[in-house]
Amino acid sequence: MRKVAVIGYGAMATYVVRHLQGSPWTPSHCVVRKGREEVAITALGADIPLIYGADDLTKLPDLVVDCAGHPCLLGHGAAFLRRGVPVLSASLGALADQDTYNGLQSAAQDGQTQLHLASGAIGALDALSAAKIGGLDEVRYTGVKPPQSWRGTKAEAVVDLDALNGPATLFEGSARGAALNYPKNANVAAAVALAGLGFDQTQACLIADPKAAGNTHTISAKGSFGTFEFSICGASLPDTPRTSALAAMSMVDRIFRQTAPIVI
Protein backbone atom coordinates (compact mmCIF):
# COMPACT_ATOMS: atom_id res chain seq x y z
CA MET A 1 0.00 0.00 0.00
CA ARG A 2 1.36 3.44 -1.01
CA LYS A 3 1.11 6.35 1.40
CA VAL A 4 -0.03 9.81 0.32
CA ALA A 5 -0.07 12.93 2.49
CA VAL A 6 -2.62 15.62 1.70
CA ILE A 7 -1.99 19.36 2.10
CA GLY A 8 -5.32 21.00 2.83
CA TYR A 9 -8.81 19.94 3.92
CA GLY A 10 -11.16 21.75 1.55
CA ALA A 11 -13.46 20.49 -1.18
CA MET A 12 -10.68 19.18 -3.41
CA ALA A 13 -8.88 17.42 -0.56
CA THR A 14 -12.15 15.82 0.53
CA TYR A 15 -12.81 14.62 -3.02
CA VAL A 16 -9.32 13.16 -3.36
CA VAL A 17 -9.41 11.33 -0.03
CA ARG A 18 -12.84 9.87 -0.74
CA HIS A 19 -11.78 8.54 -4.14
CA LEU A 20 -8.64 6.87 -2.81
CA GLN A 21 -10.78 4.27 -1.05
CA GLY A 22 -10.19 0.82 -2.52
CA SER A 23 -7.10 1.97 -4.43
CA PRO A 24 -3.40 1.13 -3.84
CA TRP A 25 -3.10 4.52 -2.11
CA THR A 26 -4.04 5.37 1.44
CA PRO A 27 -4.00 8.83 3.08
CA SER A 28 -1.24 8.84 5.71
CA HIS A 29 -1.43 12.42 7.03
CA CYS A 30 -3.12 15.76 6.44
CA VAL A 31 -1.17 19.01 6.66
CA VAL A 32 -3.29 21.64 8.42
CA ARG A 33 -2.95 25.15 9.78
CA LYS A 34 -2.78 25.51 13.55
CA GLY A 35 -6.19 26.36 14.90
CA ARG A 36 -8.01 24.61 12.05
CA GLU A 37 -7.76 21.06 13.34
CA GLU A 38 -11.47 20.63 14.05
CA VAL A 39 -12.38 21.87 10.57
CA ALA A 40 -10.02 19.33 9.02
CA ILE A 41 -11.39 16.49 11.14
CA THR A 42 -14.94 17.42 10.16
CA ALA A 43 -14.01 17.44 6.46
CA LEU A 44 -11.73 14.40 6.26
CA GLY A 45 -12.63 12.33 9.31
CA ALA A 46 -10.74 11.52 12.48
CA ASP A 47 -8.77 8.59 11.03
CA ILE A 48 -6.18 10.71 9.19
CA PRO A 49 -3.44 12.02 11.52
CA LEU A 50 -2.92 15.79 11.38
CA ILE A 51 0.49 17.44 11.05
CA TYR A 52 1.67 21.02 10.55
CA GLY A 53 4.44 20.40 8.03
CA ALA A 54 7.10 18.09 6.66
CA ASP A 55 9.27 18.47 9.75
CA ASP A 56 6.64 16.67 11.84
CA LEU A 57 7.34 13.40 10.02
CA THR A 58 10.17 10.93 10.48
CA LYS A 59 8.70 8.37 8.06
CA LEU A 60 7.91 10.15 4.82
CA PRO A 61 4.99 9.33 2.47
CA ASP A 62 5.43 8.12 -1.11
CA LEU A 63 3.62 11.17 -2.48
CA VAL A 64 2.28 14.53 -1.28
CA VAL A 65 -0.83 16.04 -2.84
CA ASP A 66 -1.28 19.80 -2.57
CA CYS A 67 -4.97 20.74 -2.41
CA ALA A 68 -4.56 23.95 -0.42
CA GLY A 69 -3.68 26.65 -2.93
CA HIS A 70 -0.75 28.79 -3.95
CA PRO A 71 0.90 29.79 -0.64
CA CYS A 72 0.93 26.21 0.64
CA LEU A 73 2.61 24.91 -2.50
CA LEU A 74 5.66 27.08 -1.92
CA GLY A 75 5.67 26.58 1.84
CA HIS A 76 4.76 22.96 2.52
CA GLY A 77 5.26 21.61 -0.99
CA ALA A 78 8.82 22.89 -1.24
CA ALA A 79 9.69 21.39 2.16
CA PHE A 80 8.56 17.93 1.05
CA LEU A 81 10.39 18.28 -2.26
CA ARG A 82 13.64 19.07 -0.45
CA ARG A 83 13.22 15.87 1.54
CA GLY A 84 12.90 13.85 -1.65
CA VAL A 85 9.13 13.36 -1.75
CA PRO A 86 7.37 13.98 -5.08
CA VAL A 87 4.56 16.53 -4.88
CA LEU A 88 1.40 16.72 -7.00
CA SER A 89 -0.36 20.09 -7.19
CA ALA A 90 -3.23 21.82 -8.96
CA SER A 91 -1.91 25.27 -7.96
CA LEU A 92 -0.32 25.92 -11.34
CA GLY A 93 -0.95 29.66 -11.19
CA ALA A 94 1.56 29.96 -8.36
CA LEU A 95 4.36 29.31 -10.85
CA ALA A 96 3.60 32.56 -12.68
CA ASP A 97 5.65 34.24 -9.95
CA GLN A 98 9.25 33.71 -11.06
CA ASP A 99 10.62 33.55 -7.51
CA THR A 100 8.10 30.83 -6.66
CA TYR A 101 8.96 28.94 -9.83
CA ASN A 102 12.67 29.13 -9.05
CA GLY A 103 12.15 28.12 -5.43
CA LEU A 104 10.12 25.04 -6.31
CA GLN A 105 12.54 24.06 -9.05
CA SER A 106 15.49 24.33 -6.65
CA ALA A 107 13.65 22.35 -3.97
CA ALA A 108 12.90 19.53 -6.41
CA GLN A 109 16.49 19.49 -7.65
CA ASP A 110 17.84 19.46 -4.09
CA GLY A 111 15.61 16.51 -3.21
CA GLN A 112 16.23 14.75 -6.55
CA THR A 113 12.50 14.42 -7.09
CA GLN A 114 9.73 16.09 -9.11
CA LEU A 115 6.86 18.52 -8.79
CA HIS A 116 3.97 17.09 -10.80
CA LEU A 117 1.33 19.52 -12.07
CA ALA A 118 -2.20 18.22 -12.59
CA SER A 119 -4.00 19.21 -15.79
CA GLY A 120 -6.84 20.69 -13.73
CA ALA A 121 -9.97 21.97 -15.44
CA ILE A 122 -8.63 21.77 -19.01
CA GLY A 123 -7.74 19.07 -21.52
CA ALA A 124 -5.52 18.87 -24.62
CA LEU A 125 -2.36 19.71 -22.69
CA ASP A 126 -0.74 16.53 -23.97
CA ALA A 127 -1.27 17.68 -27.57
CA LEU A 128 0.02 21.15 -26.73
CA SER A 129 3.13 19.77 -25.03
CA ALA A 130 3.82 17.45 -27.94
CA ALA A 131 3.33 20.28 -30.44
CA LYS A 132 5.94 22.32 -28.57
CA ILE A 133 8.60 19.78 -29.64
CA GLY A 134 8.10 20.64 -33.30
CA GLY A 135 7.64 24.36 -32.66
CA LEU A 136 4.65 26.46 -31.65
CA ASP A 137 3.90 29.81 -33.27
CA GLU A 138 0.91 30.93 -31.24
CA VAL A 139 -1.11 29.78 -28.23
CA ARG A 140 -4.17 31.56 -26.87
CA TYR A 141 -6.33 30.76 -23.86
CA THR A 142 -9.82 32.19 -23.30
CA GLY A 143 -11.70 31.69 -20.04
CA VAL A 144 -15.39 32.55 -19.73
CA LYS A 145 -17.13 32.35 -16.35
CA PRO A 146 -20.39 33.70 -14.89
CA PRO A 147 -20.13 36.92 -12.85
CA GLN A 148 -20.40 35.16 -9.47
CA SER A 149 -17.19 33.28 -10.20
CA TRP A 150 -15.30 36.59 -10.34
CA ARG A 151 -16.45 37.98 -7.00
CA GLY A 152 -13.65 38.79 -4.59
CA THR A 153 -11.22 39.45 -7.46
CA LYS A 154 -9.92 42.48 -9.37
CA ALA A 155 -12.90 42.05 -11.69
CA GLU A 156 -15.01 44.03 -9.22
CA ALA A 157 -12.87 47.08 -9.95
CA VAL A 158 -13.10 46.55 -13.73
CA VAL A 159 -16.86 46.11 -14.21
CA ASP A 160 -20.07 46.12 -12.21
CA LEU A 161 -20.64 42.38 -12.01
CA ASP A 162 -24.26 42.83 -10.89
CA ALA A 163 -25.13 45.07 -13.85
CA LEU A 164 -23.72 42.96 -16.67
CA ASN A 165 -26.15 42.12 -19.47
CA GLY A 166 -23.55 40.68 -21.83
CA PRO A 167 -19.96 39.41 -21.95
CA ALA A 168 -17.31 41.74 -20.49
CA THR A 169 -13.57 41.33 -20.95
CA LEU A 170 -11.83 41.56 -17.59
CA PHE A 171 -8.28 40.93 -18.73
CA GLU A 172 -6.39 40.55 -22.00
CA GLY A 173 -2.64 40.03 -22.12
CA SER A 174 -0.07 37.40 -21.21
CA ALA A 175 -0.83 34.24 -19.25
CA ARG A 176 1.57 35.52 -16.60
CA GLY A 177 -0.48 38.68 -16.19
CA ALA A 178 -3.70 36.66 -16.01
CA ALA A 179 -2.31 34.32 -13.35
CA LEU A 180 -0.80 37.10 -11.24
CA ASN A 181 -3.83 39.39 -11.41
CA TYR A 182 -6.47 36.66 -11.04
CA PRO A 183 -4.76 33.93 -8.99
CA LYS A 184 -8.06 32.27 -8.00
CA ASN A 185 -9.35 32.12 -11.58
CA ALA A 186 -6.36 31.60 -13.86
CA ASN A 187 -4.90 28.20 -12.98
CA VAL A 188 -5.98 27.03 -16.43
CA ALA A 189 -4.13 29.91 -18.12
CA ALA A 190 -1.04 28.81 -16.19
CA ALA A 191 -1.51 25.18 -17.23
CA VAL A 192 -1.72 26.19 -20.89
CA ALA A 193 1.38 28.35 -20.54
CA LEU A 194 3.43 25.64 -18.82
CA ALA A 195 2.47 23.05 -21.43
CA GLY A 196 3.16 25.33 -24.39
CA LEU A 197 4.94 28.63 -25.04
CA GLY A 198 5.44 29.75 -21.45
CA PHE A 199 3.84 32.48 -19.37
CA ASP A 200 4.99 35.48 -21.39
CA GLN A 201 4.34 34.18 -24.91
CA THR A 202 0.94 32.64 -24.19
CA GLN A 203 -1.96 35.04 -24.71
CA ALA A 204 -4.90 35.01 -22.31
CA CYS A 205 -8.36 36.55 -22.24
CA LEU A 206 -10.64 36.42 -19.19
CA ILE A 207 -14.35 37.15 -19.62
CA ALA A 208 -17.37 37.49 -17.32
CA ASP A 209 -20.63 36.50 -19.00
CA PRO A 210 -24.01 36.52 -17.21
CA LYS A 211 -25.32 34.01 -19.76
CA ALA A 212 -22.52 31.50 -19.16
CA ALA A 213 -23.91 28.14 -18.07
CA GLY A 214 -20.59 27.13 -16.52
CA ASN A 215 -16.88 27.77 -16.80
CA THR A 216 -15.74 27.54 -20.41
CA HIS A 217 -12.05 27.14 -21.23
CA THR A 218 -10.76 27.33 -24.80
CA ILE A 219 -7.26 26.75 -26.17
CA SER A 220 -6.27 27.61 -29.73
CA ALA A 221 -2.80 26.86 -31.05
CA LYS A 222 -0.86 26.75 -34.28
CA GLY A 223 2.61 25.63 -35.22
CA SER A 224 4.52 23.19 -37.39
CA PHE A 225 2.10 20.43 -36.29
CA GLY A 226 -0.87 22.30 -37.79
CA THR A 227 -3.66 23.96 -35.81
CA PHE A 228 -6.11 22.94 -33.13
CA GLU A 229 -8.84 24.38 -30.95
CA PHE A 230 -10.10 22.72 -27.80
CA SER A 231 -13.00 23.91 -25.67
CA ILE A 232 -14.63 22.55 -22.54
CA CYS A 233 -17.51 23.76 -20.37
CA GLY A 234 -16.87 22.40 -16.91
CA ALA A 235 -19.08 21.92 -13.88
CA SER A 236 -18.06 22.71 -10.31
CA LEU A 237 -18.00 20.37 -7.37
CA PRO A 238 -21.40 20.31 -5.62
CA ASP A 239 -21.77 23.21 -3.18
CA THR A 240 -18.31 24.53 -4.12
CA PRO A 241 -18.64 26.86 -7.14
CA ARG A 242 -14.95 27.88 -7.06
CA THR A 243 -13.63 24.30 -7.40
CA SER A 244 -13.74 22.62 -10.79
CA ALA A 245 -14.98 19.04 -10.70
CA LEU A 246 -12.55 18.07 -13.46
CA ALA A 247 -9.65 19.64 -11.55
CA ALA A 248 -10.40 17.40 -8.56
CA MET A 249 -10.77 14.41 -10.87
CA SER A 250 -7.44 15.18 -12.53
CA MET A 251 -5.71 15.02 -9.14
CA VAL A 252 -7.07 11.54 -8.44
CA ASP A 253 -6.21 10.42 -11.97
CA ARG A 254 -2.58 11.56 -11.58
CA ILE A 255 -2.29 9.71 -8.27
CA PHE A 256 -3.57 6.50 -9.84
CA ARG A 257 -1.13 6.88 -12.73
CA GLN A 258 1.77 6.58 -10.30
CA THR A 259 1.00 2.89 -9.74
CA ALA A 260 -0.92 1.86 -12.87
CA PRO A 261 0.80 -0.94 -14.85
CA ILE A 262 -0.20 0.69 -18.16
CA VAL A 263 -0.37 4.47 -18.52
CA ILE A 264 -1.71 6.62 -21.37
mmCIF file of C-alpha atoms in Angstrom:
data_model
loop_
_atom_site.group_PDB
_atom_site.id
_atom_site.type_symbol
_atom_site.label_atom_id
_atom_site.label_comp_id
_atom_site.label_asym_id
_atom_site.label_seq_id
_atom_site.Cartn_x
_atom_site.Cartn_y
_atom_site.Cartn_z
ATOM 1 C CA MET A 1 0.000 0.000 0.000
ATOM 2 C CA ARG A 2 1.362 3.436 -1.011
ATOM 3 C CA LYS A 3 1.113 6.347 1.404
ATOM 4 C CA VAL A 4 -0.035 9.813 0.317
ATOM 5 C CA ALA A 5 -0.070 12.926 2.494
ATOM 6 C CA VAL A 6 -2.615 15.621 1.699
ATOM 7 C CA ILE A 7 -1.993 19.356 2.099
ATOM 8 C CA GLY A 8 -5.322 20.999 2.826
ATOM 9 C CA TYR A 9 -8.807 19.942 3.921
ATOM 10 C CA GLY A 10 -11.158 21.752 1.550
ATOM 11 C CA ALA A 11 -13.461 20.491 -1.177
ATOM 12 C CA MET A 12 -10.681 19.181 -3.407
ATOM 13 C CA ALA A 13 -8.879 17.420 -0.562
ATOM 14 C CA THR A 14 -12.149 15.818 0.532
ATOM 15 C CA TYR A 15 -12.815 14.625 -3.016
ATOM 16 C CA VAL A 16 -9.322 13.163 -3.359
ATOM 17 C CA VAL A 17 -9.410 11.331 -0.029
ATOM 18 C CA ARG A 18 -12.842 9.875 -0.739
ATOM 19 C CA HIS A 19 -11.779 8.542 -4.137
ATOM 20 C CA LEU A 20 -8.643 6.867 -2.809
ATOM 21 C CA GLN A 21 -10.776 4.270 -1.045
ATOM 22 C CA GLY A 22 -10.194 0.817 -2.521
ATOM 23 C CA SER A 23 -7.100 1.973 -4.429
ATOM 24 C CA PRO A 24 -3.405 1.130 -3.840
ATOM 25 C CA TRP A 25 -3.103 4.518 -2.109
ATOM 26 C CA THR A 26 -4.039 5.372 1.444
ATOM 27 C CA PRO A 27 -3.998 8.825 3.084
ATOM 28 C CA SER A 28 -1.244 8.840 5.707
ATOM 29 C CA HIS A 29 -1.433 12.418 7.032
ATOM 30 C CA CYS A 30 -3.119 15.756 6.443
ATOM 31 C CA VAL A 31 -1.174 19.010 6.664
ATOM 32 C CA VAL A 32 -3.290 21.637 8.423
ATOM 33 C CA ARG A 33 -2.949 25.150 9.783
ATOM 34 C CA LYS A 34 -2.776 25.505 13.548
ATOM 35 C CA GLY A 35 -6.188 26.365 14.897
ATOM 36 C CA ARG A 36 -8.008 24.609 12.048
ATOM 37 C CA GLU A 37 -7.755 21.056 13.342
ATOM 38 C CA GLU A 38 -11.470 20.628 14.045
ATOM 39 C CA VAL A 39 -12.382 21.867 10.568
ATOM 40 C CA ALA A 40 -10.016 19.331 9.020
ATOM 41 C CA ILE A 41 -11.390 16.485 11.136
ATOM 42 C CA THR A 42 -14.944 17.420 10.158
ATOM 43 C CA ALA A 43 -14.014 17.435 6.464
ATOM 44 C CA LEU A 44 -11.728 14.402 6.258
ATOM 45 C CA GLY A 45 -12.631 12.325 9.306
ATOM 46 C CA ALA A 46 -10.736 11.520 12.476
ATOM 47 C CA ASP A 47 -8.770 8.590 11.029
ATOM 48 C CA ILE A 48 -6.182 10.712 9.190
ATOM 49 C CA PRO A 49 -3.443 12.022 11.524
ATOM 50 C CA LEU A 50 -2.918 15.789 11.376
ATOM 51 C CA ILE A 51 0.492 17.444 11.045
ATOM 52 C CA TYR A 52 1.673 21.017 10.555
ATOM 53 C CA GLY A 53 4.435 20.403 8.027
ATOM 54 C CA ALA A 54 7.095 18.087 6.656
ATOM 55 C CA ASP A 55 9.274 18.465 9.746
ATOM 56 C CA ASP A 56 6.642 16.674 11.836
ATOM 57 C CA LEU A 57 7.344 13.398 10.024
ATOM 58 C CA THR A 58 10.169 10.932 10.478
ATOM 59 C CA LYS A 59 8.703 8.371 8.061
ATOM 60 C CA LEU A 60 7.906 10.152 4.816
ATOM 61 C CA PRO A 61 4.990 9.333 2.469
ATOM 62 C CA ASP A 62 5.425 8.116 -1.107
ATOM 63 C CA LEU A 63 3.620 11.170 -2.477
ATOM 64 C CA VAL A 64 2.284 14.527 -1.282
ATOM 65 C CA VAL A 65 -0.835 16.035 -2.838
ATOM 66 C CA ASP A 66 -1.282 19.803 -2.570
ATOM 67 C CA CYS A 67 -4.973 20.740 -2.412
ATOM 68 C CA ALA A 68 -4.565 23.951 -0.423
ATOM 69 C CA GLY A 69 -3.676 26.650 -2.934
ATOM 70 C CA HIS A 70 -0.749 28.794 -3.952
ATOM 71 C CA PRO A 71 0.902 29.789 -0.643
ATOM 72 C CA CYS A 72 0.932 26.210 0.643
ATOM 73 C CA LEU A 73 2.606 24.911 -2.499
ATOM 74 C CA LEU A 74 5.661 27.076 -1.924
ATOM 75 C CA GLY A 75 5.668 26.583 1.839
ATOM 76 C CA HIS A 76 4.761 22.958 2.521
ATOM 77 C CA GLY A 77 5.257 21.615 -0.994
ATOM 78 C CA ALA A 78 8.821 22.887 -1.242
ATOM 79 C CA ALA A 79 9.687 21.392 2.158
ATOM 80 C CA PHE A 80 8.563 17.931 1.051
ATOM 81 C CA LEU A 81 10.392 18.280 -2.257
ATOM 82 C CA ARG A 82 13.645 19.067 -0.451
ATOM 83 C CA ARG A 83 13.224 15.871 1.541
ATOM 84 C CA GLY A 84 12.901 13.848 -1.649
ATOM 85 C CA VAL A 85 9.131 13.363 -1.745
ATOM 86 C CA PRO A 86 7.372 13.983 -5.077
ATOM 87 C CA VAL A 87 4.559 16.534 -4.884
ATOM 88 C CA LEU A 88 1.400 16.722 -7.002
ATOM 89 C CA SER A 89 -0.356 20.090 -7.194
ATOM 90 C CA ALA A 90 -3.231 21.818 -8.956
ATOM 91 C CA SER A 91 -1.915 25.275 -7.961
ATOM 92 C CA LEU A 92 -0.316 25.923 -11.338
ATOM 93 C CA GLY A 93 -0.947 29.661 -11.191
ATOM 94 C CA ALA A 94 1.559 29.958 -8.364
ATOM 95 C CA LEU A 95 4.363 29.307 -10.846
ATOM 96 C CA ALA A 96 3.601 32.561 -12.679
ATOM 97 C CA ASP A 97 5.649 34.238 -9.954
ATOM 98 C CA GLN A 98 9.250 33.715 -11.061
ATOM 99 C CA ASP A 99 10.623 33.553 -7.513
ATOM 100 C CA THR A 100 8.099 30.833 -6.657
ATOM 101 C CA TYR A 101 8.958 28.940 -9.831
ATOM 102 C CA ASN A 102 12.673 29.126 -9.054
ATOM 103 C CA GLY A 103 12.146 28.123 -5.428
ATOM 104 C CA LEU A 104 10.123 25.040 -6.309
ATOM 105 C CA GLN A 105 12.545 24.060 -9.047
ATOM 106 C CA SER A 106 15.489 24.331 -6.653
ATOM 107 C CA ALA A 107 13.648 22.354 -3.968
ATOM 108 C CA ALA A 108 12.896 19.525 -6.413
ATOM 109 C CA GLN A 109 16.487 19.489 -7.650
ATOM 110 C CA ASP A 110 17.841 19.457 -4.088
ATOM 111 C CA GLY A 111 15.611 16.509 -3.212
ATOM 112 C CA GLN A 112 16.231 14.752 -6.549
ATOM 113 C CA THR A 113 12.504 14.420 -7.087
ATOM 114 C CA GLN A 114 9.731 16.089 -9.109
ATOM 115 C CA LEU A 115 6.858 18.523 -8.788
ATOM 116 C CA HIS A 116 3.965 17.093 -10.805
ATOM 117 C CA LEU A 117 1.325 19.516 -12.067
ATOM 118 C CA ALA A 118 -2.201 18.219 -12.586
ATOM 119 C CA SER A 119 -4.002 19.207 -15.791
ATOM 120 C CA GLY A 120 -6.835 20.689 -13.728
ATOM 121 C CA ALA A 121 -9.974 21.971 -15.444
ATOM 122 C CA ILE A 122 -8.634 21.770 -19.009
ATOM 123 C CA GLY A 123 -7.737 19.074 -21.521
ATOM 124 C CA ALA A 124 -5.519 18.873 -24.622
ATOM 125 C CA LEU A 125 -2.357 19.714 -22.688
ATOM 126 C CA ASP A 126 -0.741 16.526 -23.972
ATOM 127 C CA ALA A 127 -1.273 17.676 -27.569
ATOM 128 C CA LEU A 128 0.023 21.147 -26.726
ATOM 129 C CA SER A 129 3.131 19.774 -25.030
ATOM 130 C CA ALA A 130 3.824 17.446 -27.944
ATOM 131 C CA ALA A 131 3.328 20.280 -30.444
ATOM 132 C CA LYS A 132 5.943 22.315 -28.571
ATOM 133 C CA ILE A 133 8.598 19.779 -29.636
ATOM 134 C CA GLY A 134 8.101 20.644 -33.299
ATOM 135 C CA GLY A 135 7.642 24.364 -32.655
ATOM 136 C CA LEU A 136 4.646 26.461 -31.648
ATOM 137 C CA ASP A 137 3.901 29.810 -33.273
ATOM 138 C CA GLU A 138 0.914 30.931 -31.235
ATOM 139 C CA VAL A 139 -1.111 29.777 -28.232
ATOM 140 C CA ARG A 140 -4.170 31.556 -26.874
ATOM 141 C CA TYR A 141 -6.329 30.765 -23.862
ATOM 142 C CA THR A 142 -9.824 32.188 -23.298
ATOM 143 C CA GLY A 143 -11.695 31.690 -20.039
ATOM 144 C CA VAL A 144 -15.392 32.555 -19.729
ATOM 145 C CA LYS A 145 -17.130 32.351 -16.347
ATOM 146 C CA PRO A 146 -20.395 33.699 -14.889
ATOM 147 C CA PRO A 147 -20.131 36.918 -12.848
ATOM 148 C CA GLN A 148 -20.400 35.165 -9.473
ATOM 149 C CA SER A 149 -17.186 33.284 -10.201
ATOM 150 C CA TRP A 150 -15.302 36.595 -10.338
ATOM 151 C CA ARG A 151 -16.453 37.977 -7.000
ATOM 152 C CA GLY A 152 -13.649 38.790 -4.590
ATOM 153 C CA THR A 153 -11.222 39.449 -7.458
ATOM 154 C CA LYS A 154 -9.924 42.478 -9.370
ATOM 155 C CA ALA A 155 -12.895 42.047 -11.691
ATOM 156 C CA GLU A 156 -15.008 44.025 -9.225
ATOM 157 C CA ALA A 157 -12.869 47.082 -9.953
ATOM 158 C CA VAL A 158 -13.101 46.551 -13.727
ATOM 159 C CA VAL A 159 -16.861 46.106 -14.213
ATOM 160 C CA ASP A 160 -20.068 46.122 -12.209
ATOM 161 C CA LEU A 161 -20.640 42.383 -12.006
ATOM 162 C CA ASP A 162 -24.256 42.829 -10.892
ATOM 163 C CA ALA A 163 -25.127 45.067 -13.853
ATOM 164 C CA LEU A 164 -23.720 42.955 -16.675
ATOM 165 C CA ASN A 165 -26.155 42.121 -19.469
ATOM 166 C CA GLY A 166 -23.551 40.677 -21.833
ATOM 167 C CA PRO A 167 -19.956 39.410 -21.954
ATOM 168 C CA ALA A 168 -17.314 41.744 -20.486
ATOM 169 C CA THR A 169 -13.570 41.332 -20.955
ATOM 170 C CA LEU A 170 -11.827 41.561 -17.587
ATOM 171 C CA PHE A 171 -8.283 40.932 -18.733
ATOM 172 C CA GLU A 172 -6.394 40.550 -21.997
ATOM 173 C CA GLY A 173 -2.641 40.034 -22.117
ATOM 174 C CA SER A 174 -0.074 37.397 -21.213
ATOM 175 C CA ALA A 175 -0.831 34.239 -19.248
ATOM 176 C CA ARG A 176 1.573 35.524 -16.600
ATOM 177 C CA GLY A 177 -0.479 38.675 -16.188
ATOM 178 C CA ALA A 178 -3.697 36.663 -16.007
ATOM 179 C CA ALA A 179 -2.313 34.325 -13.348
ATOM 180 C CA LEU A 180 -0.795 37.100 -11.239
ATOM 181 C CA ASN A 181 -3.833 39.390 -11.405
ATOM 182 C CA TYR A 182 -6.471 36.663 -11.043
ATOM 183 C CA PRO A 183 -4.765 33.925 -8.989
ATOM 184 C CA LYS A 184 -8.062 32.274 -8.004
ATOM 185 C CA ASN A 185 -9.347 32.123 -11.577
ATOM 186 C CA ALA A 186 -6.360 31.601 -13.860
ATOM 187 C CA ASN A 187 -4.895 28.197 -12.981
ATOM 188 C CA VAL A 188 -5.976 27.034 -16.428
ATOM 189 C CA ALA A 189 -4.134 29.907 -18.120
ATOM 190 C CA ALA A 190 -1.040 28.815 -16.195
ATOM 191 C CA ALA A 191 -1.512 25.180 -17.230
ATOM 192 C CA VAL A 192 -1.721 26.190 -20.889
ATOM 193 C CA ALA A 193 1.381 28.350 -20.536
ATOM 194 C CA LEU A 194 3.426 25.641 -18.819
ATOM 195 C CA ALA A 195 2.468 23.053 -21.433
ATOM 196 C CA GLY A 196 3.163 25.329 -24.387
ATOM 197 C CA LEU A 197 4.941 28.626 -25.035
ATOM 198 C CA GLY A 198 5.444 29.753 -21.448
ATOM 199 C CA PHE A 199 3.844 32.481 -19.367
ATOM 200 C CA ASP A 200 4.994 35.479 -21.385
ATOM 201 C CA GLN A 201 4.344 34.182 -24.914
ATOM 202 C CA THR A 202 0.936 32.635 -24.190
ATOM 203 C CA GLN A 203 -1.959 35.042 -24.714
ATOM 204 C CA ALA A 204 -4.897 35.012 -22.306
ATOM 205 C CA CYS A 205 -8.361 36.553 -22.237
ATOM 206 C CA LEU A 206 -10.642 36.416 -19.194
ATOM 207 C CA ILE A 207 -14.351 37.148 -19.616
ATOM 208 C CA ALA A 208 -17.369 37.490 -17.319
ATOM 209 C CA ASP A 209 -20.628 36.495 -18.998
ATOM 210 C CA PRO A 210 -24.014 36.518 -17.214
ATOM 211 C CA LYS A 211 -25.316 34.006 -19.764
ATOM 212 C CA ALA A 212 -22.515 31.503 -19.156
ATOM 213 C CA ALA A 213 -23.911 28.140 -18.066
ATOM 214 C CA GLY A 214 -20.586 27.127 -16.516
ATOM 215 C CA ASN A 215 -16.877 27.771 -16.798
ATOM 216 C CA THR A 216 -15.742 27.536 -20.407
ATOM 217 C CA HIS A 217 -12.049 27.141 -21.233
ATOM 218 C CA THR A 218 -10.761 27.335 -24.800
ATOM 219 C CA ILE A 219 -7.259 26.748 -26.171
ATOM 220 C CA SER A 220 -6.270 27.606 -29.730
ATOM 221 C CA ALA A 221 -2.800 26.861 -31.048
ATOM 222 C CA LYS A 222 -0.863 26.751 -34.277
ATOM 223 C CA GLY A 223 2.612 25.630 -35.215
ATOM 224 C CA SER A 224 4.523 23.193 -37.388
ATOM 225 C CA PHE A 225 2.097 20.426 -36.293
ATOM 226 C CA GLY A 226 -0.866 22.299 -37.791
ATOM 227 C CA THR A 227 -3.660 23.964 -35.807
ATOM 228 C CA PHE A 228 -6.112 22.938 -33.127
ATOM 229 C CA GLU A 229 -8.835 24.377 -30.954
ATOM 230 C CA PHE A 230 -10.104 22.721 -27.803
ATOM 231 C CA SER A 231 -12.999 23.910 -25.670
ATOM 232 C CA ILE A 232 -14.628 22.548 -22.540
ATOM 233 C CA CYS A 233 -17.509 23.758 -20.369
ATOM 234 C CA GLY A 234 -16.870 22.404 -16.905
ATOM 235 C CA ALA A 235 -19.076 21.916 -13.884
ATOM 236 C CA SER A 236 -18.062 22.713 -10.315
ATOM 237 C CA LEU A 237 -17.999 20.374 -7.368
ATOM 238 C CA PRO A 238 -21.401 20.310 -5.621
ATOM 239 C CA ASP A 239 -21.773 23.208 -3.176
ATOM 240 C CA THR A 240 -18.310 24.527 -4.121
ATOM 241 C CA PRO A 241 -18.638 26.857 -7.136
ATOM 242 C CA ARG A 242 -14.954 27.879 -7.059
ATOM 243 C CA THR A 243 -13.634 24.303 -7.396
ATOM 244 C CA SER A 244 -13.740 22.623 -10.794
ATOM 245 C CA ALA A 245 -14.981 19.041 -10.697
ATOM 246 C CA LEU A 246 -12.548 18.075 -13.463
ATOM 247 C CA ALA A 247 -9.648 19.642 -11.547
ATOM 248 C CA ALA A 248 -10.396 17.398 -8.565
ATOM 249 C CA MET A 249 -10.772 14.406 -10.869
ATOM 250 C CA SER A 250 -7.444 15.180 -12.531
ATOM 251 C CA MET A 251 -5.708 15.024 -9.144
ATOM 252 C CA VAL A 252 -7.071 11.541 -8.442
ATOM 253 C CA ASP A 253 -6.205 10.424 -11.967
ATOM 254 C CA ARG A 254 -2.582 11.565 -11.581
ATOM 255 C CA ILE A 255 -2.294 9.713 -8.271
ATOM 256 C CA PHE A 256 -3.567 6.499 -9.837
ATOM 257 C CA ARG A 257 -1.131 6.878 -12.734
ATOM 258 C CA GLN A 258 1.766 6.580 -10.296
ATOM 259 C CA THR A 259 1.005 2.887 -9.740
ATOM 260 C CA ALA A 260 -0.920 1.862 -12.875
ATOM 261 C CA PRO A 261 0.800 -0.935 -14.849
ATOM 262 C CA ILE A 262 -0.201 0.686 -18.161
ATOM 263 C CA VAL A 263 -0.374 4.471 -18.516
ATOM 264 C CA ILE A 264 -1.705 6.621 -21.371
#
